[in-house]
mmCIF file of C-alpha atoms in Angstrom:
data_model
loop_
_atom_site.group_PDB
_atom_site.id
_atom_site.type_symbol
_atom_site.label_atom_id
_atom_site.label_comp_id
_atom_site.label_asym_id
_atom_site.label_seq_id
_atom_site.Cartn_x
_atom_site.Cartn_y
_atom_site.Cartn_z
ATOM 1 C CA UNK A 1 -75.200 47.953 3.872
ATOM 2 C CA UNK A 2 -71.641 48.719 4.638
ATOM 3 C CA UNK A 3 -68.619 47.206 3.217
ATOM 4 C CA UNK A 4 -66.567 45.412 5.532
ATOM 5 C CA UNK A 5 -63.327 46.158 3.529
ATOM 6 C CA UNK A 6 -60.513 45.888 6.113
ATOM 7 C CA UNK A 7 -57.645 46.058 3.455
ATOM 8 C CA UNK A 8 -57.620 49.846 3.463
ATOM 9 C CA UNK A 9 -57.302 49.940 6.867
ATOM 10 C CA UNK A 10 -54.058 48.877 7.612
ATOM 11 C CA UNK A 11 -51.137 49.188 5.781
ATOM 12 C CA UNK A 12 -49.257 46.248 4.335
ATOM 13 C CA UNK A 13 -46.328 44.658 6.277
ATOM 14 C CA UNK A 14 -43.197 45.257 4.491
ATOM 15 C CA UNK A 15 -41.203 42.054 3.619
ATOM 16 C CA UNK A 16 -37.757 42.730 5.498
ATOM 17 C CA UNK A 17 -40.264 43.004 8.653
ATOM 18 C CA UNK A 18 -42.020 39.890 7.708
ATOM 19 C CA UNK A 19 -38.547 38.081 6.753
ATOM 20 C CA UNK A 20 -37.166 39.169 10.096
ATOM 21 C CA UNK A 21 -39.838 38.133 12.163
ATOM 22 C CA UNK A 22 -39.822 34.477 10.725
ATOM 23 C CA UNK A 23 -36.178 34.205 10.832
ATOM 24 C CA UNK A 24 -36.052 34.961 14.546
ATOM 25 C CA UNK A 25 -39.372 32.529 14.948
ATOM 26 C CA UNK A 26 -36.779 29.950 13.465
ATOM 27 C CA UNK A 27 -33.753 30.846 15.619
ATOM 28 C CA UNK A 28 -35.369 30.927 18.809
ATOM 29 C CA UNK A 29 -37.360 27.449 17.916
ATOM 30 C CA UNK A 30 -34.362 25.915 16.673
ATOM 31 C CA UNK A 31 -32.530 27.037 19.685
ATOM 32 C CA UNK A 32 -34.946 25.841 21.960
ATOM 33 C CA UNK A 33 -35.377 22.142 20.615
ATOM 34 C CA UNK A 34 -31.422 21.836 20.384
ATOM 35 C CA UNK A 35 -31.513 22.423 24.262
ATOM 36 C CA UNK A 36 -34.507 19.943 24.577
ATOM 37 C CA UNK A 37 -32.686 17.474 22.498
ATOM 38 C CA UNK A 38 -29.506 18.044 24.370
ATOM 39 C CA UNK A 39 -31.647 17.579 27.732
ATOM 40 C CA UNK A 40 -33.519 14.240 26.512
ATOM 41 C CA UNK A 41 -29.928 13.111 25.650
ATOM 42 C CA UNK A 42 -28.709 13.601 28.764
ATOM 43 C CA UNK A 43 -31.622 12.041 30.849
ATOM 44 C CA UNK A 44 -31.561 9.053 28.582
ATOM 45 C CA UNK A 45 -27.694 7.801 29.550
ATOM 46 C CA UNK A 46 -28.657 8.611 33.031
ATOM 47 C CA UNK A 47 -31.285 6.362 32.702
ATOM 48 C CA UNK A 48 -28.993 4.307 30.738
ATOM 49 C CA UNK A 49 -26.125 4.101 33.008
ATOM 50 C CA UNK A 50 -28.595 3.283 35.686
ATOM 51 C CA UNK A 51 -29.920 0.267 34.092
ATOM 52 C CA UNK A 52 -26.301 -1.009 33.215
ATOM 53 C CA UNK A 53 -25.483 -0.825 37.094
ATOM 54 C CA UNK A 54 -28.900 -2.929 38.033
ATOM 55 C CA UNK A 55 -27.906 -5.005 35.582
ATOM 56 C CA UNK A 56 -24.481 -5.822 36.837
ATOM 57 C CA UNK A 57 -25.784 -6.028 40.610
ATOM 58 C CA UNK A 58 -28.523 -8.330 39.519
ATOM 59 C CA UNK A 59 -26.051 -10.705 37.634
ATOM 60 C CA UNK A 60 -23.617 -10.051 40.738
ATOM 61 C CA UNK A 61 -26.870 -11.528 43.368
ATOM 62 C CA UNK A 62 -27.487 -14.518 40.781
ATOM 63 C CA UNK A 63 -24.098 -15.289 41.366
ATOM 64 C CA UNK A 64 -23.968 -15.521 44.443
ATOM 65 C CA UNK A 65 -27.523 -17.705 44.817
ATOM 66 C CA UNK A 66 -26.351 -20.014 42.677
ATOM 67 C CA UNK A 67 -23.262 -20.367 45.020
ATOM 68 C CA UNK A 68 -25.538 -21.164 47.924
ATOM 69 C CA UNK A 69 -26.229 -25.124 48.426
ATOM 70 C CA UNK A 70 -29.563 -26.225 48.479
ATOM 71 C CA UNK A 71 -30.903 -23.038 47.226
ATOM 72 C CA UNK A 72 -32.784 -24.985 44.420
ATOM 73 C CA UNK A 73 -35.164 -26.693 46.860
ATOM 74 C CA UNK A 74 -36.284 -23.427 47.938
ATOM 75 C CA UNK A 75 -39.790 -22.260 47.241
ATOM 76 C CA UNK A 76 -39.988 -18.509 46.972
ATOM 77 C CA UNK A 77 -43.158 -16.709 48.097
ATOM 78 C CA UNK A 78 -45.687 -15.224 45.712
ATOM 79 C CA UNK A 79 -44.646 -11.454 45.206
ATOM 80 C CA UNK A 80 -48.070 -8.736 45.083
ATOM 81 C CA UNK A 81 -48.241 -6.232 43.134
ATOM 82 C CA UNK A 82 -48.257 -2.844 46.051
ATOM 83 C CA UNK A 83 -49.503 0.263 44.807
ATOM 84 C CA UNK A 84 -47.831 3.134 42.985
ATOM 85 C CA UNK A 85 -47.606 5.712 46.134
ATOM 86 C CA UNK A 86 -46.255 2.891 47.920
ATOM 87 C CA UNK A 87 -43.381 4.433 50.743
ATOM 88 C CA UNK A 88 -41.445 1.248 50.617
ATOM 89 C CA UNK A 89 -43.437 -0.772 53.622
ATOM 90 C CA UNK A 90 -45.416 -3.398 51.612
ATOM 91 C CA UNK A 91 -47.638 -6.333 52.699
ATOM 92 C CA UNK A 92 -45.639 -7.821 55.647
ATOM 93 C CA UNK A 93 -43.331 -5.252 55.619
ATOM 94 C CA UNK A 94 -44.156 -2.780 58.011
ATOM 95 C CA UNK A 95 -41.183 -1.231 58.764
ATOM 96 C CA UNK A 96 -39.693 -1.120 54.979
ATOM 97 C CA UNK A 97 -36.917 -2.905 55.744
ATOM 98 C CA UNK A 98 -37.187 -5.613 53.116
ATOM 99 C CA UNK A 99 -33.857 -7.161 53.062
ATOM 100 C CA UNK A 100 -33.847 -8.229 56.662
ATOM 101 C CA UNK A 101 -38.016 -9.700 55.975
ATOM 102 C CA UNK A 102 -36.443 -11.208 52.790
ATOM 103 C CA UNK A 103 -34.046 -13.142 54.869
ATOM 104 C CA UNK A 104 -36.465 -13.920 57.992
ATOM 105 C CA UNK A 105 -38.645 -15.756 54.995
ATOM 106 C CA UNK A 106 -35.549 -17.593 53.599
ATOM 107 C CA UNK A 107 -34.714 -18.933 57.136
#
C-alpha cells in the first residue's frame, strides 16, 4: 500500500507570509464592518427622524379632532387589514385617494 504522506510535498508556509495574510484578513474585515456599522447608523436615524415627524403629525391631527365639536359621538368604521403588495387603493377605495373617502365616511 502506498503512504499517503502529503507533508513532503509541499513546503511549509513561512510565518511573515502567514502573519501577513491574517493581518490583511483583519484589516479588510475590520474595514468592512466599520462601513456596515457606519451604514446601519445612518439608516437607523433616518428611520428615526422619520418616526419623530409621524409622531408630531399624529399628535398635530389629535389636536385638531379633539377641537372638532361633536366628534365624540362619532362611530368610526372597522379598519381591514389589506394586503402587503397593496398600491394604496384598499376596500372602498378604488381610486387611492383615502383622505377625500375618509371624509365622504365622516359626513
Amino acid at each position: 500500500m502506498e503512504d499517503n504522506n502529503f507533508d513532503d510535498l509541499l513546503p511549509p508556509v513561512p510565518d511573515q507570509k502567514t502573519l501577513v495574510l491574517v493581518n490583511t484578513f483583519v484589516i479588510h474585515t475590520a474595514g468592512l464592518l466599520n462601513r456596515f456599522s457606519s451604514l446601519c447608523e445612518r439608516k437607523l436615524e433616518a428611520v428615526d427622524r422619520s418616526m419623530k415627524r409621524v409622531d408630531i403629525q399624529l399628535k398635530l391631527l389629535e389636536s385638531k379632532l379633539r377641537s372638532v365639536e361633536g366628534i365624540e359621538h362619532v362611530k368610526a368604521a372597522p379598519l381591514t387589514t389589506a394586503p402587503a403588495a397593496s398600491s394604496g387603493a384598499t376596500e372602498g377605495n378604488v381610486d387611492g385617494n383615502a383622505e377625500h373617502n375618509a371624509e365622504s365616511n365622516v359626513q
